mmCIF file of C-alpha atoms in Angstrom:
data_model
loop_
_atom_site.group_PDB
_atom_site.id
_atom_site.type_symbol
_atom_site.label_atom_id
_atom_site.label_comp_id
_atom_site.label_asym_id
_atom_site.label_seq_id
_atom_site.Cartn_x
_atom_site.Cartn_y
_atom_site.Cartn_z
ATOM 1 C CA MET A 1 -22.607 14.105 12.743
ATOM 2 C CA ASN A 2 -25.516 15.659 10.731
ATOM 3 C CA HIS A 3 -23.126 16.454 8.049
ATOM 4 C CA TRP A 4 -22.685 12.860 7.456
ATOM 5 C CA THR A 5 -26.079 12.135 7.392
ATOM 6 C CA ARG A 6 -26.594 14.631 5.017
ATOM 7 C CA LEU A 7 -23.605 13.503 2.919
ATOM 8 C CA TRP A 8 -25.209 9.961 2.998
ATOM 9 C CA ASP A 9 -28.674 11.480 1.724
ATOM 10 C CA THR A 10 -27.011 13.821 -0.832
ATOM 11 C CA TYR A 11 -24.385 11.611 -2.712
ATOM 12 C CA VAL A 12 -25.665 7.820 -1.791
ATOM 13 C CA PHE A 13 -29.283 7.925 -2.082
ATOM 14 C CA LYS A 14 -29.975 10.840 -4.679
ATOM 15 C CA PRO A 15 -26.558 10.787 -6.579
ATOM 16 C CA LYS A 16 -26.285 13.393 -9.454
ATOM 17 C CA MET A 17 -23.431 11.018 -10.761
ATOM 18 C CA PRO A 18 -22.406 7.643 -10.720
ATOM 19 C CA TYR A 19 -20.825 6.369 -7.855
ATOM 20 C CA GLN A 20 -19.187 3.039 -6.545
ATOM 21 C CA LEU A 21 -19.776 2.087 -2.858
ATOM 22 C CA VAL A 22 -16.920 0.332 -1.276
ATOM 23 C CA GLU A 23 -17.157 -1.527 2.079
ATOM 24 C CA TYR A 24 -14.018 -2.039 4.043
ATOM 25 C CA GLU A 25 -15.124 -5.641 5.134
ATOM 26 C CA SER A 26 -15.327 -6.382 1.501
ATOM 27 C CA LEU A 27 -11.728 -4.740 0.779
ATOM 28 C CA LYS A 28 -10.475 -7.126 3.609
ATOM 29 C CA SER A 29 -12.036 -10.078 2.394
ATOM 30 C CA ASN A 30 -11.693 -9.949 -1.337
ATOM 31 C CA LEU A 31 -9.133 -7.287 -1.918
ATOM 32 C CA GLU A 32 -8.481 -8.380 -5.588
ATOM 33 C CA GLY A 33 -12.133 -8.461 -6.820
ATOM 34 C CA GLU A 34 -12.895 -5.134 -5.013
ATOM 35 C CA LEU A 35 -9.711 -3.599 -6.840
ATOM 36 C CA ARG A 36 -10.632 -4.818 -10.139
ATOM 37 C CA GLU A 37 -14.245 -3.605 -9.801
ATOM 38 C CA ILE A 38 -12.928 -0.015 -8.336
ATOM 39 C CA LEU A 39 -10.993 0.002 -11.412
ATOM 40 C CA HIS A 40 -13.568 -1.091 -14.040
ATOM 41 C CA PHE A 41 -15.880 1.828 -12.473
ATOM 42 C CA LEU A 42 -12.980 4.214 -13.131
ATOM 43 C CA ASN A 43 -12.539 2.609 -16.568
ATOM 44 C CA MET A 44 -9.050 2.151 -15.665
ATOM 45 C CA THR A 45 -7.136 -0.810 -17.038
ATOM 46 C CA VAL A 46 -5.710 -3.129 -14.426
ATOM 47 C CA ASP A 47 -1.977 -3.310 -14.252
ATOM 48 C CA GLU A 48 -1.502 -7.057 -13.449
ATOM 49 C CA LYS A 49 1.990 -6.503 -12.232
ATOM 50 C CA LYS A 50 1.128 -3.723 -9.838
ATOM 51 C CA LEU A 51 -1.834 -5.886 -8.604
ATOM 52 C CA ASP A 52 0.049 -8.816 -8.121
ATOM 53 C CA CYS A 53 2.823 -6.825 -6.103
ATOM 54 C CA LEU A 54 0.117 -5.142 -3.704
ATOM 55 C CA LEU A 55 -1.323 -8.771 -3.397
ATOM 56 C CA HIS A 56 1.993 -10.296 -2.487
ATOM 57 C CA TYR A 57 2.744 -7.709 0.233
ATOM 58 C CA GLN A 58 -0.608 -7.571 1.879
ATOM 59 C CA ASN A 59 -0.263 -10.323 4.222
ATOM 60 C CA ALA A 60 3.532 -10.769 3.851
ATOM 61 C CA THR A 61 5.881 -10.386 6.993
ATOM 62 C CA THR A 62 7.360 -7.050 5.257
ATOM 63 C CA ALA A 63 4.138 -5.391 5.147
ATOM 64 C CA TYR A 64 3.568 -2.598 7.386
ATOM 65 C CA LYS A 65 2.124 -3.701 10.612
ATOM 66 C CA ARG A 66 0.596 -1.212 13.516
ATOM 67 C CA LYS A 67 2.263 -1.484 16.928
ATOM 68 C CA ASN A 68 0.712 -3.782 19.524
ATOM 69 C CA GLU A 69 0.413 -0.885 21.837
ATOM 70 C CA VAL A 70 -2.634 0.663 19.750
ATOM 71 C CA ASN A 71 -5.057 -1.572 21.636
ATOM 72 C CA LYS A 72 -7.836 1.187 22.739
ATOM 73 C CA LEU A 73 -10.003 3.329 20.958
ATOM 74 C CA PRO A 74 -9.140 7.017 21.622
ATOM 75 C CA TYR A 75 -12.651 8.007 22.469
ATOM 76 C CA ASN A 76 -14.285 9.001 26.005
ATOM 77 C CA THR A 77 -17.723 7.995 27.003
ATOM 78 C CA LEU A 78 -19.624 11.005 25.747
ATOM 79 C CA GLN A 79 -17.942 10.341 22.265
ATOM 80 C CA ILE A 80 -18.757 6.957 22.156
ATOM 81 C CA SER A 81 -22.289 7.675 23.137
ATOM 82 C CA ILE A 82 -22.296 10.280 20.171
ATOM 83 C CA LEU A 83 -20.867 7.710 17.521
ATOM 84 C CA ARG A 84 -23.468 4.982 18.723
ATOM 85 C CA ASN A 85 -26.258 7.271 17.946
ATOM 86 C CA TRP A 86 -24.894 8.469 14.885
ATOM 87 C CA ILE A 87 -24.222 4.940 13.695
ATOM 88 C CA ASN A 88 -27.611 3.591 14.568
ATOM 89 C CA GLN A 89 -29.257 6.845 13.050
ATOM 90 C CA ASN A 90 -27.541 6.278 9.699
ATOM 91 C CA ALA A 91 -27.928 2.241 9.911
ATOM 92 C CA HIS A 92 -31.558 3.090 10.097
ATOM 93 C CA ILE A 93 -31.628 5.238 6.632
ATOM 94 C CA LEU A 94 -29.248 2.526 4.886
ATOM 95 C CA GLN A 95 -31.938 -0.205 5.716
ATOM 96 C CA LYS A 96 -34.545 1.824 4.304
ATOM 97 C CA HIS A 97 -32.684 1.974 0.987
ATOM 98 C CA GLY A 98 -32.062 -1.657 1.227
ATOM 99 C CA PHE A 99 -28.690 -2.101 2.336
ATOM 100 C CA ASP A 100 -27.761 -5.069 4.801
ATOM 101 C CA VAL A 101 -26.402 -3.110 7.980
ATOM 102 C CA HIS A 102 -26.487 -6.416 10.241
ATOM 103 C CA LYS A 103 -22.870 -7.361 8.954
ATOM 104 C CA TRP A 104 -21.626 -3.851 10.098
ATOM 105 C CA SER A 105 -20.653 -3.482 13.705
ATOM 106 C CA TRP A 106 -18.732 -1.249 15.998
ATOM 107 C CA ASP A 107 -16.607 -2.779 18.768
ATOM 108 C CA PHE A 108 -16.337 0.019 21.599
ATOM 109 C CA SER A 109 -15.572 -2.432 24.301
ATOM 110 C CA LYS A 110 -11.691 -1.204 23.902
ATOM 111 C CA SER A 111 -12.412 2.443 24.796
ATOM 112 C CA ILE A 112 -10.383 4.324 26.851
ATOM 113 C CA LYS A 113 -11.811 5.140 30.459
#
């Protein structure tokens, strides 16, 4: 997990080149806007036809759906403890740099026993 902490420190907080931070939650709640921002950051033109197709199938019944049998996290108690510690450690680092980490959470209640 120290690798991830170093990664945050090196690339997010002391970047040597421009970067675009994309939050999963933002993609879920505002896919079109986030994709447009990403494409703009990459200096790419938005292909409206492809974007419309993607947005059409994002919630359609023909879109890929994960089987319902995947309802438990594949982590044991030790792994959950390690993940919680890592998340808390990095949340503290992110807070120091002005990120709102309160909206991020991890539900470990579905873990395999």
